[in-house]
XYZ file of C-alpha atoms in Angstrom:
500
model
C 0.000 0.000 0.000
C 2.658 2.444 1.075
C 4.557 1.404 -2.523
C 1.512 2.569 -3.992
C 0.996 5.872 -2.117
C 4.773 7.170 -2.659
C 4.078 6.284 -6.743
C 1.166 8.406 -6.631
C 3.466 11.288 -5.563
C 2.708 14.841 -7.413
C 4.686 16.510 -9.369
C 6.062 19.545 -7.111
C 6.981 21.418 -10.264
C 7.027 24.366 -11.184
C 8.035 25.753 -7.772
C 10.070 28.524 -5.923
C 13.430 27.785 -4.831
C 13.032 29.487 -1.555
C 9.925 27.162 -1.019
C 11.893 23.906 -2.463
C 15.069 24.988 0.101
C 12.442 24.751 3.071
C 10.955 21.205 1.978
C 14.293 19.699 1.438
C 15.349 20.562 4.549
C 12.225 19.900 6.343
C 12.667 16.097 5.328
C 16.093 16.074 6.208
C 15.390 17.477 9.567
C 17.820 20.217 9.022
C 20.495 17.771 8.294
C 23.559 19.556 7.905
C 25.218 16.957 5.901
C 22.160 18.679 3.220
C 23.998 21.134 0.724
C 21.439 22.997 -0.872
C 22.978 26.472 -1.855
C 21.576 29.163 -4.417
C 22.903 30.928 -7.219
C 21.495 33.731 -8.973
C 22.595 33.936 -12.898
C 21.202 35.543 -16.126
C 18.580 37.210 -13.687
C 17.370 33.465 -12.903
C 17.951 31.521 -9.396
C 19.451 28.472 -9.813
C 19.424 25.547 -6.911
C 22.353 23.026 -6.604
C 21.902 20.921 -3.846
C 23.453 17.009 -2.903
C 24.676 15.221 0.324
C 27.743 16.446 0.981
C 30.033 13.098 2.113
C 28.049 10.723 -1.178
C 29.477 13.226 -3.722
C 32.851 13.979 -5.132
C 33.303 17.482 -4.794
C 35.658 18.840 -7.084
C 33.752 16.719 -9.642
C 30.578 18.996 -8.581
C 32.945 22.570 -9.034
C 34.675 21.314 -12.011
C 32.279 19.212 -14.392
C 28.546 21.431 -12.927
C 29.190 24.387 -11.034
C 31.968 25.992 -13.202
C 29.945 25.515 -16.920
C 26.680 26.495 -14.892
C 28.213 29.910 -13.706
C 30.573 31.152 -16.273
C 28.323 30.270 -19.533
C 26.093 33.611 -20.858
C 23.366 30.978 -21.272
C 20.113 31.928 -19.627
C 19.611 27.929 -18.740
C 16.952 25.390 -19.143
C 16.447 21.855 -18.545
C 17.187 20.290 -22.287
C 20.268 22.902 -22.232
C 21.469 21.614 -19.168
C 21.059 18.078 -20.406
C 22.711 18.942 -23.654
C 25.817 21.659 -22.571
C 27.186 19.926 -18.873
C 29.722 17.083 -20.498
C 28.621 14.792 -18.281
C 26.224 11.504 -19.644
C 24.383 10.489 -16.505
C 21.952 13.858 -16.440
C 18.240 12.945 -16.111
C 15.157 14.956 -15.137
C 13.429 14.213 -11.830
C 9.769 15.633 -11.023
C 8.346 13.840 -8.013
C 9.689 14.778 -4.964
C 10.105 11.178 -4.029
C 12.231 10.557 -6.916
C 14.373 13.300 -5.606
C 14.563 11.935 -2.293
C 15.788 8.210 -3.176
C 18.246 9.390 -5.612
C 20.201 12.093 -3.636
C 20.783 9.390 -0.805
C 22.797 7.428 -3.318
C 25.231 9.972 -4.864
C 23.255 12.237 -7.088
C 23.421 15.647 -7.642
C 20.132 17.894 -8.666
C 20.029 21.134 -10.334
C 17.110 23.483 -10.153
C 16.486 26.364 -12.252
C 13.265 28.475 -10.956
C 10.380 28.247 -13.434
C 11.077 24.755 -15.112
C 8.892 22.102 -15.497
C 11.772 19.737 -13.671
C 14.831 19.567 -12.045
C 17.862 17.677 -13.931
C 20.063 14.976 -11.549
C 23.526 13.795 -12.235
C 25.179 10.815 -10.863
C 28.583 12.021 -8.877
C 28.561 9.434 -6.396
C 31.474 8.733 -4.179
C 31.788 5.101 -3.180
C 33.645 3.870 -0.622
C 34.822 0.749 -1.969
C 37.852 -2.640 -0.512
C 39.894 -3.931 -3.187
C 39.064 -7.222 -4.574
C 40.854 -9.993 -2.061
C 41.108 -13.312 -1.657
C 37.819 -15.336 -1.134
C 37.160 -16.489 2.942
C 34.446 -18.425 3.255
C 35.136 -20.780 0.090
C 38.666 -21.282 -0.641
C 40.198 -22.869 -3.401
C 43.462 -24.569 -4.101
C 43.164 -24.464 -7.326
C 41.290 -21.724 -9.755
C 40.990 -18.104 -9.467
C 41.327 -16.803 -6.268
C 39.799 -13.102 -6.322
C 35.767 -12.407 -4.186
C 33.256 -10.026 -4.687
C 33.228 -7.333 -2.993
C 30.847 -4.775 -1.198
C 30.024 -2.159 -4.444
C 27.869 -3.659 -6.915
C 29.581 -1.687 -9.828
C 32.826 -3.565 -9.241
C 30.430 -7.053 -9.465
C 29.166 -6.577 -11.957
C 32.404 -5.508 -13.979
C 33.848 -8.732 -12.647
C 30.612 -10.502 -13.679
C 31.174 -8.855 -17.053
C 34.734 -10.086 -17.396
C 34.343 -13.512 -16.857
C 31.065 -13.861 -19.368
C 31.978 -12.362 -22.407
C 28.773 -11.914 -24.317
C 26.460 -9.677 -25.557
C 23.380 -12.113 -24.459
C 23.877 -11.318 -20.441
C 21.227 -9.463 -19.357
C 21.786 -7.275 -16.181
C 18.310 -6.169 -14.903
C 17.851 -3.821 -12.504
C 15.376 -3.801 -9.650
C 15.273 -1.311 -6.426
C 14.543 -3.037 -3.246
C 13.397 -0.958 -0.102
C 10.400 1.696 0.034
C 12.511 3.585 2.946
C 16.003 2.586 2.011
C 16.267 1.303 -1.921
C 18.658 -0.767 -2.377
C 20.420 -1.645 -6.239
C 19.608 -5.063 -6.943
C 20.903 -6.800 -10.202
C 19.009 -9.889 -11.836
C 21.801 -11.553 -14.259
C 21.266 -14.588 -16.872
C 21.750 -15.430 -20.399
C 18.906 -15.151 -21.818
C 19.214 -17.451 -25.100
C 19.751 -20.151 -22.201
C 17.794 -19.196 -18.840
C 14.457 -21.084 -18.765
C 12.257 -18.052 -19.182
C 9.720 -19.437 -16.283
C 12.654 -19.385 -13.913
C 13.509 -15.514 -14.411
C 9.846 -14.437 -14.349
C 9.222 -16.114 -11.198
C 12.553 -15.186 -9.785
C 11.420 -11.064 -11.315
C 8.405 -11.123 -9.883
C 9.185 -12.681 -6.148
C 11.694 -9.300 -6.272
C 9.500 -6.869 -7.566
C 6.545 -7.894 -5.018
C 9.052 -7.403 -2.446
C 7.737 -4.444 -0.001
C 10.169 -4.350 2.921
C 11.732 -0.825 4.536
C 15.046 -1.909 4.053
C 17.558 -4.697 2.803
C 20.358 -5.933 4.472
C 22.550 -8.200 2.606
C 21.613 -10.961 0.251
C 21.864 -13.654 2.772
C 18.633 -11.845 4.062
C 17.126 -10.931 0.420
C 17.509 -15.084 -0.005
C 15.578 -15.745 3.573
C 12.713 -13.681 1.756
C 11.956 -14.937 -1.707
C 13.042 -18.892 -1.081
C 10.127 -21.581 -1.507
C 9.887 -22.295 1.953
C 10.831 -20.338 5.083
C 10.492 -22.789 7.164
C 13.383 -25.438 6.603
C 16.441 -25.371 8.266
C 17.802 -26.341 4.417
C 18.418 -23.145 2.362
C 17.119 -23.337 -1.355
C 19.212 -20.725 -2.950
C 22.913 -21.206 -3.328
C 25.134 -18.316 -2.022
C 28.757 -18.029 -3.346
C 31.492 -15.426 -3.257
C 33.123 -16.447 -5.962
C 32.700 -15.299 -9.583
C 34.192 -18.071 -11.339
C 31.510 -19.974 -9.686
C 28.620 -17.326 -10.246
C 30.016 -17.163 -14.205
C 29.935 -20.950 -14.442
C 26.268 -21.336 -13.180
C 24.643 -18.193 -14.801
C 26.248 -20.249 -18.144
C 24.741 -23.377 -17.721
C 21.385 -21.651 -17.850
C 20.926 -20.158 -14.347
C 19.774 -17.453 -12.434
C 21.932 -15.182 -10.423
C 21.231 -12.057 -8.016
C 24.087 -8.882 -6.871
C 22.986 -6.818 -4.538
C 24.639 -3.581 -3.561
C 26.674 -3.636 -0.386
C 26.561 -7.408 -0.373
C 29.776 -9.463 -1.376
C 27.850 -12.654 -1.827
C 25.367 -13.439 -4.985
C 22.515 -15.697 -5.367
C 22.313 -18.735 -7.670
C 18.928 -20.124 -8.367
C 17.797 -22.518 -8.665
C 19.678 -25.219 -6.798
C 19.238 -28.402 -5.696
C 20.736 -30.097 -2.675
C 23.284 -31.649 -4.471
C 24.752 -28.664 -5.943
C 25.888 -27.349 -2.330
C 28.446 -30.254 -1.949
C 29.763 -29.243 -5.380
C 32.825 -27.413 -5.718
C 34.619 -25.243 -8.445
C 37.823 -26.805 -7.876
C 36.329 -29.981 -8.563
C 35.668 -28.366 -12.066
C 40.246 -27.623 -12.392
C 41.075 -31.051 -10.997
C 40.935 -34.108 -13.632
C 37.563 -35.656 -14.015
C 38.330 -38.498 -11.863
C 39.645 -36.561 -9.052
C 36.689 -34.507 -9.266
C 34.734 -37.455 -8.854
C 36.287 -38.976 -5.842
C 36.465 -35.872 -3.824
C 32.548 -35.305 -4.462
C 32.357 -38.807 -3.127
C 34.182 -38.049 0.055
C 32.090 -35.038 0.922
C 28.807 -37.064 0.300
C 30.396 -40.057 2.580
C 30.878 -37.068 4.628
C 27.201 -36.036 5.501
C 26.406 -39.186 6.365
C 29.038 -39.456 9.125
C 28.405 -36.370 10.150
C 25.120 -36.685 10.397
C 24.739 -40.708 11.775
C 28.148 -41.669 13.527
C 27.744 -40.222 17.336
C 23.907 -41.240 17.355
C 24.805 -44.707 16.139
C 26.891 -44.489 19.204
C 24.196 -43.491 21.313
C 21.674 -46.068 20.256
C 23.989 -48.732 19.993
C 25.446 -47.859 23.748
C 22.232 -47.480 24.859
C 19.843 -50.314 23.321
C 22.216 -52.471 20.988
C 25.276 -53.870 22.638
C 24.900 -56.739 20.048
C 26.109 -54.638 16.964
C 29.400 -54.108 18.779
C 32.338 -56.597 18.066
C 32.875 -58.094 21.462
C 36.319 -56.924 21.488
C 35.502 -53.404 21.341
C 32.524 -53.963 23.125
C 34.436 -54.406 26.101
C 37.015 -51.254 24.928
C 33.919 -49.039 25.247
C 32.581 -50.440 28.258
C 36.305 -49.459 29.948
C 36.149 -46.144 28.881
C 32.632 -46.323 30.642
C 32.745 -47.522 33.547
C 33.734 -44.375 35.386
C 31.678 -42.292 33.111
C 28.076 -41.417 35.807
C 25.880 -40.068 32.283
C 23.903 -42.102 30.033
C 25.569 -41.747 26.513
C 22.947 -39.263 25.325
C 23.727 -36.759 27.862
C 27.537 -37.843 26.946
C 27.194 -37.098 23.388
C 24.906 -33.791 23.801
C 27.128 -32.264 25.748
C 30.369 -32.990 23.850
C 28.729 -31.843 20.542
C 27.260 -28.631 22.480
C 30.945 -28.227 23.435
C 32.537 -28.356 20.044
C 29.424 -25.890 18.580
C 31.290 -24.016 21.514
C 34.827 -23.794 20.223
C 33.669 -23.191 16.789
C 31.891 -20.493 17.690
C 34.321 -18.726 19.660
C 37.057 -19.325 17.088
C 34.611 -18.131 14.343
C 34.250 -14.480 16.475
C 37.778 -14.196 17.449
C 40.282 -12.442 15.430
C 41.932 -15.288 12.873
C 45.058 -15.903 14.895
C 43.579 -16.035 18.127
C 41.148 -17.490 17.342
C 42.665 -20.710 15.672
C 45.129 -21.047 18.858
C 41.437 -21.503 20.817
C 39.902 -23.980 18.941
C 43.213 -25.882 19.059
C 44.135 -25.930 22.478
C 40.725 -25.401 23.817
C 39.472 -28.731 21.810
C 42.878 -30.287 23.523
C 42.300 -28.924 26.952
C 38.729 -29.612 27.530
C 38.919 -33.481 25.988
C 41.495 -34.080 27.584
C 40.198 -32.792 31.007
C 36.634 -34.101 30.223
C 38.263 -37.663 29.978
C 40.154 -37.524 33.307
C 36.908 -36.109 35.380
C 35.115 -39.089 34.221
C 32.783 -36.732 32.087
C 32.874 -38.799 28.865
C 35.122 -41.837 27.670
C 37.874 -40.944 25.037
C 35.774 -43.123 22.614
C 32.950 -41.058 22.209
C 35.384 -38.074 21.981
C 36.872 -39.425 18.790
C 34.117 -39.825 17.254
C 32.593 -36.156 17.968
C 35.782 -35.382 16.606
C 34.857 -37.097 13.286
C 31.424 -36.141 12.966
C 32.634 -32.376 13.204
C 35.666 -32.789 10.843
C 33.060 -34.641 8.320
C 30.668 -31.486 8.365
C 33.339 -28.997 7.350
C 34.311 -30.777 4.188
C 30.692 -28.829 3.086
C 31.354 -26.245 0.417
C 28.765 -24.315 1.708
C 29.066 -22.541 4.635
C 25.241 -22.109 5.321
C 24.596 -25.931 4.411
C 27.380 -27.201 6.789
C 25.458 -24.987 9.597
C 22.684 -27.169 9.106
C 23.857 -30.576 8.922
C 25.478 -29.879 12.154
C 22.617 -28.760 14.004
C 20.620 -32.069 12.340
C 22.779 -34.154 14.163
C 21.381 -32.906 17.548
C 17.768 -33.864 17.051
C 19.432 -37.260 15.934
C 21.285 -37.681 18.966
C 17.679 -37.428 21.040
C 16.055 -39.607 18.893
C 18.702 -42.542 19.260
C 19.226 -41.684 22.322
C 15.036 -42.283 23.684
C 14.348 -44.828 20.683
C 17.206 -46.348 19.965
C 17.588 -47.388 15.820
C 13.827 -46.889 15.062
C 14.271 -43.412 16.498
C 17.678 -43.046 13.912
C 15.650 -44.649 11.299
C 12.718 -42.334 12.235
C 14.599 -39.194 12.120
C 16.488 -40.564 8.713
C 12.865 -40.917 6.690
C 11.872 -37.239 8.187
C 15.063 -36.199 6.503
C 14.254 -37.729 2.968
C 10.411 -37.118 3.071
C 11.167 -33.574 3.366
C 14.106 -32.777 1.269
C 11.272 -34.401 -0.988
C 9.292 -31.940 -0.373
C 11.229 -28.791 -1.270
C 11.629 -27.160 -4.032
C 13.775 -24.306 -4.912
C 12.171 -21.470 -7.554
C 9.877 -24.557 -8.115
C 12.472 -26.954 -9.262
C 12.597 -30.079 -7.262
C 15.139 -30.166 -4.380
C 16.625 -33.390 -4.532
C 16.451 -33.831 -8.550
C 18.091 -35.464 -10.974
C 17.478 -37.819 -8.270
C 14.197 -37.658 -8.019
C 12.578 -36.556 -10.122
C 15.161 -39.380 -11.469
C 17.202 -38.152 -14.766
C 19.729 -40.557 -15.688
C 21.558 -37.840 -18.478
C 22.048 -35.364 -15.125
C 23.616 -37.321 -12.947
C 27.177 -36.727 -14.226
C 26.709 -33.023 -13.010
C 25.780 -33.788 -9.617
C 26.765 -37.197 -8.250
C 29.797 -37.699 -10.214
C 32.066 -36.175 -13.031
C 32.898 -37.246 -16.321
C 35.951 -36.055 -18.645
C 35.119 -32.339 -20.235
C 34.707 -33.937 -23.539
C 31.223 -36.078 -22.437
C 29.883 -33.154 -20.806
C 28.325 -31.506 -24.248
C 25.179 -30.974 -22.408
C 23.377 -28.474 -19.535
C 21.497 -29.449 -16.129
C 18.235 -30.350 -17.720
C 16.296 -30.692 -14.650
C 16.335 -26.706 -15.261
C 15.053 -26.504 -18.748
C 17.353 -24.823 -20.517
C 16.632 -23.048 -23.648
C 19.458 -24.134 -25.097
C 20.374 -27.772 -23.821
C 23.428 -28.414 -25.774
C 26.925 -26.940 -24.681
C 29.263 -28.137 -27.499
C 28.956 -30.905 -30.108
C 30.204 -34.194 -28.356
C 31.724 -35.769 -31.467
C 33.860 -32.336 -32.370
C 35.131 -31.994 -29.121
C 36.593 -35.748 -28.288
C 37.973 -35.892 -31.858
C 41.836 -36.063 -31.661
C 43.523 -33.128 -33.872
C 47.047 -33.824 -34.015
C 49.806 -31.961 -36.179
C 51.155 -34.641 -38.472
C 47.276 -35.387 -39.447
């Protein structure tokens, strides 16, 4: 409703610049960071006014202020527009108009009596240099991030897809704040259904303010209710380039140095780039191991649990009477045990996650040392169990995807209850809870867990394994491509040698 009200906004022109002085400042609340100043030329008054800190001010006196002044012109708008040698000069005649744009950069000229006043972009951005990405890191493959200015993005963006055919759309979020948003695909391959639906969930977006894109995602996903997230969120550009070309979707937003990739399914957040550099078959067993990773991550302490606790004959005698050992001075039941060894590692993660780097890797070494150590010789838990927390949390870091890894670990809590009151039924319980409602998600209406189900034999080599670059001639088409077909398959594994 309120979207609708500030479209409906009069035009405040014609109008005095004595009277336009007092409303800008009246919605700035006498700001003093408000430069509105008044210049009388050719027997006309002329209005400049801008936020002082967003602009670049010898740009203002060199490129506006000094042609405005010294020409003999007696000005108007299209003169204006056609005389200042600068290409970003627009007319604005709403006062709300006004209002959004001078909070990001721009600079408005008034001349008393015109039908308009004319804005030009002199923004000063405050901007880090492109670094090394944190969150994903790579061995192998370009190293350089995004970063916090959306310009920079989306000349990166721009640099790594060469082609006329990328369309970079632009949507403002925010009715109090806008923020620059940037919808980016190819659109001889995007699935056209995909982009309106992802276009649309943007546009009917009526929030004051956005964040970051981690928030944008929490707003347009399928479901808000899953601890799963349905959009894929990557700092890396190599990776944003090589999804947006295999026909899908990705969002920048301004201030944000982390884009969206839709749609995704839940394989896609155990893939990595670098599995892309490595040879085929390396790719192929390291997507393995982080697969054979969820699952112990996810089932090894509450196999303990149930198996301590219910099903002593699943343990080899030998180590049946190991683990009893390590019991015997141990006074908790092995669900208390487990909870409060995993609530201890979430601990030390934590902390070394909010520390500064150096620090904070010197805690979760030595604290992790201290404490299991310590924990042993109280007679808190047995050094079994400790190993295998151990595991579990090592397993959940091989994740790609830093928001993904969050929730597999907190998964395994709910698991630990469960085999810890029902022993394997409750394990087995908890395990078809899992599938039924990864079955159930969808992401920009795509199904969650395909090509596995909905079952597609020809997509498989994209997500569960890799085949040489040669066999890959063809896109993800669970997604519907427009264009399904990468390369010609025969062309590309033909041998040209020199002597032939």
């Amino acid at each position: 409703m309120r979207k609708n009200q500030a479209k409906s906004s009069n035009n405040i022109f014609p109008i005095k610049v004595d009277k336009l002085k007092k409303q800008m400042e009246s919605r700035f609340e006498n700001n003093p960071d408000l430069v509105f100043t008044i210049y009388e030329h050719q027997k006309k008054k002329i209005a400049v006014f801008y936020i002082g800190y967003l602009v670049e001010p010898e740009m203002v006196h060199n490129y506006l202020l000094k042609p405005l002044l010294t020409s003999d012109k007696t000005w108007a708008n299209p003169d204006i527009l056609n005389d200042i040698p600068l290409s970003t000069g627009k007319t604005k005649e709403k006062l709300q108009d006004i209002l959004q744009n001078i909070l990001i950069g721009e600079v408005f000229i008034y001349v008393e009596g015109e039908p308009a006043a004319v804005s030009f972009i002199l923004s000063k951005k405050e901007k880090r240099n492109l670094t090394q990405a944190e969150t994903e890191s790579l061995v192998q493959g370009p190293k350089v991030a995004f970063t916090e200015s959306i310009a920079i993005n989306m000349n990166i963006v721009r640099w790594n897809i060469h082609s006329t055919d990328l369309v970079l759309e632009k949507i403002m979020i925010g009715e109090r704040a806008p923020r620059e948003v940037r919808l980016i695909y190819l659109k001889s391959i995007a699935n056209e259904t995909d982009v309106n639906t992802m276009r649309q969930r943007l546009k009917d977006l009526e929030i004051d303010q956005l964040e970051d894109s981690s928030v944008l995602m929490q707003y347009i996903e399928d479901s808000s209710q899953t601890i799963f997230p349905q959009f894929y969120s990557s700092e890396l550009p190599d990776r944003f380039a090589y999804t947006v070309t295999r026909g899908r979707i990705g969002v920048l937003v301004e201030n944000s140095p982390t884009a969206i990739l839709a749609p995704s399914t839940f394989f896609s957040f155990f893939e990595s780039t670098e599995d892309l550099y490595m040879r085929w078959n390396a790719g192929t067993f390291l997507r393995y191991l982080r697969f054979i990773a969820i699952i112990i991550s996810v089932l090894l302490t509450p196999l303990y649990v149930a198996a301590t606790t219910f099903h002593y004959e699943i343990i080899p005698t030998q180590e049946l009477i190991t683990i009893g050992e390590s019991r015997a001075i141990v006074p908790f039941p092995p669900i208390f045990e487990a909870l409060l060894l995993e609530f201890i590692i979430e601990l030390l993660r934590e902390a070394g996650a909010r520390l500064p780097t150096k620090i904070g890797q010197t805690i979760g070494i030595v604290g992790g040392i201290v404490i299991g150590t310590a924990a042993v010789q109280a007679g808190i838990t047995s050094n079994f169990l400790i190993i295998l927390v151990a595991l579990s949390a090592l397993a959940s870091f091989t994740t790609p995807n830093y928001m993904m890894g969050t929730a597999i670990r907190i998964i395994r809590f709910p698991m630990i209850i469960l085999a810890g009151t029902l022993g394997m039924i409750g394990m087995m319980f908890g395990v078809c809870f899992l599938i039924i409602h990864l079955l159930k998600l969808s992401s920009l209406g795509r199904p969650y867990l395909s090509p596995v189900y909905p079952f597609r034999w020809e997509d498989l080599n994209k997500t569960l394994y890799r085949l040489p670059n040669s066999r890959q001639n063809k896109r993800f088409a669970s997604y519907r491509p427009k264009d399904l077909i990468r390369y010609s398959k025969r062309k590309a594994s033909k041998r040209k040698d020199i002597d032939e």
